[in-house]
Amino acid sequence: MEYKPKIINGKAQNTGYPIDGHVLTLSQWDYDNHASWHLYGWEPSEDEAVMETMYRAELDAGFRADDTREEFVETWKAGEYEPPAAFALELDQVEVLEVLQEEEGTAPAAGIRPRELHDKGGIMCLPLDQNLNGDTQAKHPEWTPISCPRCGRKCWKPTEADRIHKAQGVRFLCTECAIKAGLLAPYKPGSNPNPAGNRAQRRRANREKRRK
Ligand SMILES: [Zn+2]
């Protein structure tokens, strides 16, 4: 049976990074004994906080000695950011809000590791009404209820969804349909090499391009 990690939406807290108070999609894996939450995805509305957090986390870890903040932001906005290491939160740094997928199967085969960052592609996940507490209208008066285009179940559309839909052509799916569509499937390293070379090679190429 294929292994699936547990996937949740949870609110980050006490990390000391800009993601505190933000809701992220996080995964928990057998391979590290369920000891942490791994960043797995996020809504476009959280992108700025996640970008700032990644930048600071990389600085703190000593990864960003050789390029500037402008280069970092440029890479991020171009969708070319690749984390040098997994970004994980302690168990008590996450308040679990919604379970999207329970862990399934036995320990993963060697080589299966979490996909880490902004892999939402062209789909925006909308929270299913059945996974919320029934007080969505009170908590988020600006959200509108819609039917999931695939399964027809009631889900909620945040305010910025239409703007992002127009600007970037994202499709809407409820979180369950998104998971079924393979959106949150485990990432197998090496299956998808970047034609422009690895991260260090591309950064070097970009710097050289800019000097010309
Ligand atoms: Zn659906």
Short mmCIF file of C-alpha atoms and ligand atoms in Angstrom, two decimals:
data_model
loop_
_atom_site.label_atom_id
_atom_site.label_comp_id
_atom_site.label_asym_id
_atom_site.label_seq_id
_atom_site.Cartn_x
_atom_site.Cartn_y
_atom_site.Cartn_z
CA MET A 1 0.00 0.00 0.00
CA GLU A 2 1.30 3.38 -0.91
CA TYR A 3 2.33 5.50 2.04
CA LYS A 4 0.58 8.78 2.65
CA PRO A 5 1.57 11.29 5.29
CA LYS A 6 -0.89 12.97 7.58
CA ILE A 7 -1.81 16.37 6.15
CA ILE A 8 -3.47 19.18 8.06
CA ASN A 9 -4.23 22.84 7.98
CA GLY A 10 -2.79 24.39 11.10
CA LYS A 11 -1.96 27.74 12.58
CA ALA A 12 1.70 28.45 13.31
CA GLN A 13 2.50 29.81 16.74
CA ASN A 14 5.58 30.75 18.80
CA THR A 15 8.02 30.21 15.94
CA GLY A 16 9.38 33.76 16.13
CA TYR A 17 8.98 33.97 12.35
CA PRO A 18 6.46 36.00 10.32
CA ILE A 19 4.29 32.90 9.80
CA ASP A 20 3.07 33.07 13.40
CA GLY A 21 -0.71 33.34 13.31
CA HIS A 22 -0.86 32.19 9.68
CA VAL A 23 -2.59 29.04 8.48
CA LEU A 24 -0.39 26.60 6.56
CA THR A 25 -0.80 23.15 5.10
CA LEU A 26 1.56 20.86 6.98
CA SER A 27 2.49 17.21 6.77
CA GLN A 28 3.63 14.68 9.34
CA TRP A 29 5.68 11.66 8.34
CA ASP A 30 6.60 8.26 9.59
CA TYR A 31 10.20 8.72 8.46
CA ASP A 32 10.97 11.21 11.21
CA ASN A 33 8.81 9.45 13.81
CA HIS A 34 6.04 12.04 13.57
CA ALA A 35 8.33 14.40 15.44
CA SER A 36 7.52 17.55 13.49
CA TRP A 37 5.22 19.29 11.04
CA HIS A 38 6.66 19.86 7.59
CA LEU A 39 5.63 22.79 5.49
CA TYR A 40 3.62 21.39 2.61
CA GLY A 41 1.70 24.21 1.00
CA TRP A 42 -0.23 27.41 1.62
CA GLU A 43 -2.83 29.66 0.15
CA PRO A 44 -1.67 32.56 -2.02
CA SER A 45 -2.82 34.95 0.71
CA GLU A 46 -0.06 33.56 2.98
CA ASP A 47 2.68 33.81 0.38
CA GLU A 48 4.28 37.00 1.69
CA ALA A 49 4.54 35.67 5.27
CA VAL A 50 5.96 32.37 4.06
CA MET A 51 8.47 34.12 1.80
CA GLU A 52 9.70 36.33 4.67
CA THR A 53 9.91 33.30 6.93
CA MET A 54 11.95 31.28 4.44
CA TYR A 55 14.28 34.18 3.90
CA ARG A 56 14.92 34.64 7.61
CA ALA A 57 15.14 30.91 8.28
CA GLU A 58 17.77 30.59 5.57
CA LEU A 59 19.74 33.52 6.97
CA ASP A 60 19.59 32.00 10.44
CA ALA A 61 20.82 28.69 9.07
CA GLY A 62 23.68 30.35 7.22
CA PHE A 63 22.42 29.43 3.76
CA ARG A 64 22.27 32.86 2.22
CA ALA A 65 25.81 34.10 2.37
CA ASP A 66 26.16 34.63 -1.36
CA ASP A 67 23.07 36.36 -2.65
CA THR A 68 21.06 39.40 -1.83
CA ARG A 69 17.55 39.83 -0.60
CA GLU A 70 16.58 41.19 -4.05
CA GLU A 71 17.82 37.99 -5.63
CA PHE A 72 15.89 35.93 -3.12
CA VAL A 73 12.65 37.82 -3.73
CA GLU A 74 13.16 37.65 -7.48
CA THR A 75 13.68 33.89 -7.38
CA TRP A 76 10.67 33.49 -5.13
CA LYS A 77 8.34 35.59 -7.26
CA ALA A 78 9.45 33.70 -10.34
CA GLY A 79 8.34 30.49 -8.67
CA GLU A 80 11.88 29.13 -8.83
CA TYR A 81 12.64 29.00 -5.14
CA GLU A 82 13.93 25.67 -3.91
CA PRO A 83 14.51 25.19 -0.22
CA PRO A 84 18.03 24.10 0.69
CA ALA A 85 16.57 22.08 3.55
CA ALA A 86 13.22 20.95 4.86
CA PHE A 87 11.37 23.56 6.85
CA ALA A 88 9.69 21.98 9.84
CA LEU A 89 7.89 23.17 12.93
CA GLU A 90 7.84 21.59 16.37
CA LEU A 91 4.62 19.80 17.27
CA ASP A 92 3.70 22.47 19.84
CA GLN A 93 4.25 25.26 17.31
CA VAL A 94 1.14 24.23 15.37
CA GLU A 95 -2.50 24.44 16.32
CA VAL A 96 -4.25 21.83 14.21
CA LEU A 97 -7.38 23.28 12.61
CA GLU A 98 -8.42 20.75 10.01
CA VAL A 99 -7.23 17.26 9.07
CA LEU A 100 -7.05 16.96 5.29
CA GLN A 101 -5.65 13.46 5.09
CA GLU A 102 -4.93 10.82 7.71
CA GLU A 103 -1.66 8.93 7.55
CA GLU A 104 -2.01 5.72 5.60
CA GLY A 105 0.11 2.70 4.90
CA THR A 106 3.36 1.57 6.39
CA ALA A 107 6.75 3.22 6.55
CA PRO A 108 7.61 4.79 3.21
CA ALA A 109 10.07 3.22 0.86
CA ALA A 110 13.52 4.75 0.97
CA GLY A 111 13.73 7.92 -1.02
CA ILE A 112 10.23 9.22 -0.43
CA ARG A 113 10.47 12.50 1.37
CA PRO A 114 8.03 15.32 1.85
CA ARG A 115 7.53 17.76 -0.91
CA GLU A 116 8.13 20.98 0.87
CA LEU A 117 7.25 24.23 -0.69
CA HIS A 118 4.65 26.06 -2.72
CA ASP A 119 3.62 23.18 -4.92
CA LYS A 120 0.05 24.23 -5.39
CA GLY A 121 0.51 24.74 -9.08
CA GLY A 122 -2.59 26.02 -10.77
CA ILE A 123 -5.10 24.89 -8.17
CA MET A 124 -6.43 26.79 -5.22
CA CYS A 125 -7.73 24.63 -2.37
CA LEU A 126 -10.99 25.77 -0.84
CA PRO A 127 -11.91 24.59 2.66
CA LEU A 128 -14.86 22.20 2.74
CA ASP A 129 -17.82 23.32 4.80
CA GLN A 130 -17.99 19.91 6.49
CA ASN A 131 -14.43 20.37 7.80
CA LEU A 132 -15.17 23.73 9.37
CA ASN A 133 -17.02 24.40 12.60
CA GLY A 134 -20.19 25.78 11.09
CA ASP A 135 -19.33 29.32 12.12
CA THR A 136 -17.60 30.26 8.88
CA GLN A 137 -20.04 33.06 8.11
CA ALA A 138 -19.37 34.62 11.53
CA LYS A 139 -15.60 34.19 11.41
CA HIS A 140 -15.15 35.12 7.77
CA PRO A 141 -18.09 37.30 6.73
CA GLU A 142 -16.27 38.16 3.49
CA TRP A 143 -16.02 34.55 2.30
CA THR A 144 -18.62 33.22 -0.11
CA PRO A 145 -19.97 29.67 -0.25
CA ILE A 146 -19.60 27.88 -3.60
CA SER A 147 -19.95 24.32 -4.84
CA CYS A 148 -16.73 22.46 -5.55
CA PRO A 149 -16.50 22.28 -9.38
CA ARG A 150 -15.60 18.58 -9.17
CA CYS A 151 -17.66 17.00 -6.37
CA GLY A 152 -20.29 19.68 -5.89
CA ARG A 153 -19.94 19.81 -2.12
CA LYS A 154 -20.17 23.13 -0.34
CA CYS A 155 -16.88 24.90 0.27
CA TRP A 156 -15.82 28.44 1.04
CA LYS A 157 -14.11 30.92 -1.20
CA PRO A 158 -11.86 33.57 0.38
CA THR A 159 -12.06 37.16 -0.83
CA GLU A 160 -8.83 37.15 -2.79
CA ALA A 161 -9.74 33.98 -4.70
CA ASP A 162 -11.41 35.73 -7.62
CA ARG A 163 -8.55 38.16 -8.05
CA ILE A 164 -6.02 35.31 -8.10
CA HIS A 165 -8.29 33.33 -10.39
CA LYS A 166 -8.30 36.22 -12.84
CA ALA A 167 -4.62 37.10 -12.50
CA GLN A 168 -3.15 33.63 -12.50
CA GLY A 169 -5.84 31.40 -13.90
CA VAL A 170 -5.92 29.09 -10.90
CA ARG A 171 -8.66 26.49 -10.74
CA PHE A 172 -10.75 26.03 -7.61
CA LEU A 173 -11.13 22.64 -5.94
CA CYS A 174 -12.18 21.64 -2.47
CA THR A 175 -9.30 20.34 -0.37
CA GLU A 176 -10.45 16.73 -0.71
CA CYS A 177 -10.67 16.85 -4.48
CA ALA A 178 -7.28 18.58 -4.54
CA ILE A 179 -5.76 15.72 -2.55
CA LYS A 180 -7.43 13.16 -4.82
CA ALA A 181 -6.10 15.01 -7.85
CA GLY A 182 -2.61 14.29 -6.56
CA LEU A 183 -2.00 17.87 -5.66
CA LEU A 184 -0.62 16.88 -2.29
CA ALA A 185 0.97 13.60 -3.35
CA PRO A 186 4.39 12.73 -1.96
CA TYR A 187 7.26 14.12 -3.90
CA LYS A 188 9.84 11.67 -5.12
CA PRO A 189 13.21 13.36 -5.31
CA GLY A 190 14.96 13.26 -8.62
CA SER A 191 11.81 12.57 -10.63
CA ASN A 192 11.58 16.10 -11.90
CA PRO A 193 14.96 17.66 -12.56
CA ASN A 194 14.99 21.33 -13.44
CA PRO A 195 16.24 21.73 -17.03
CA ALA A 196 18.08 24.93 -16.05
CA GLY A 197 20.32 23.06 -13.64
CA ASN A 198 20.35 22.91 -9.88
CA ARG A 199 19.79 25.86 -7.62
CA ALA A 200 23.41 26.91 -7.33
CA GLN A 201 23.92 26.65 -11.10
CA ARG A 202 20.87 28.77 -11.85
CA ARG A 203 21.86 31.40 -9.33
CA ARG A 204 25.28 31.66 -10.85
CA ALA A 205 23.77 31.95 -14.33
CA ASN A 206 21.38 34.65 -13.13
CA ARG A 207 24.18 36.65 -11.58
CA GLU A 208 26.20 36.46 -14.74
CA LYS A 209 23.23 37.52 -16.83
CA ARG A 210 22.75 40.56 -14.62
CA ARG A 211 26.40 41.61 -14.90
CA LYS A 212 26.16 41.85 -18.66
ZN ZN B 1 -14.58 18.65 -4.24
#
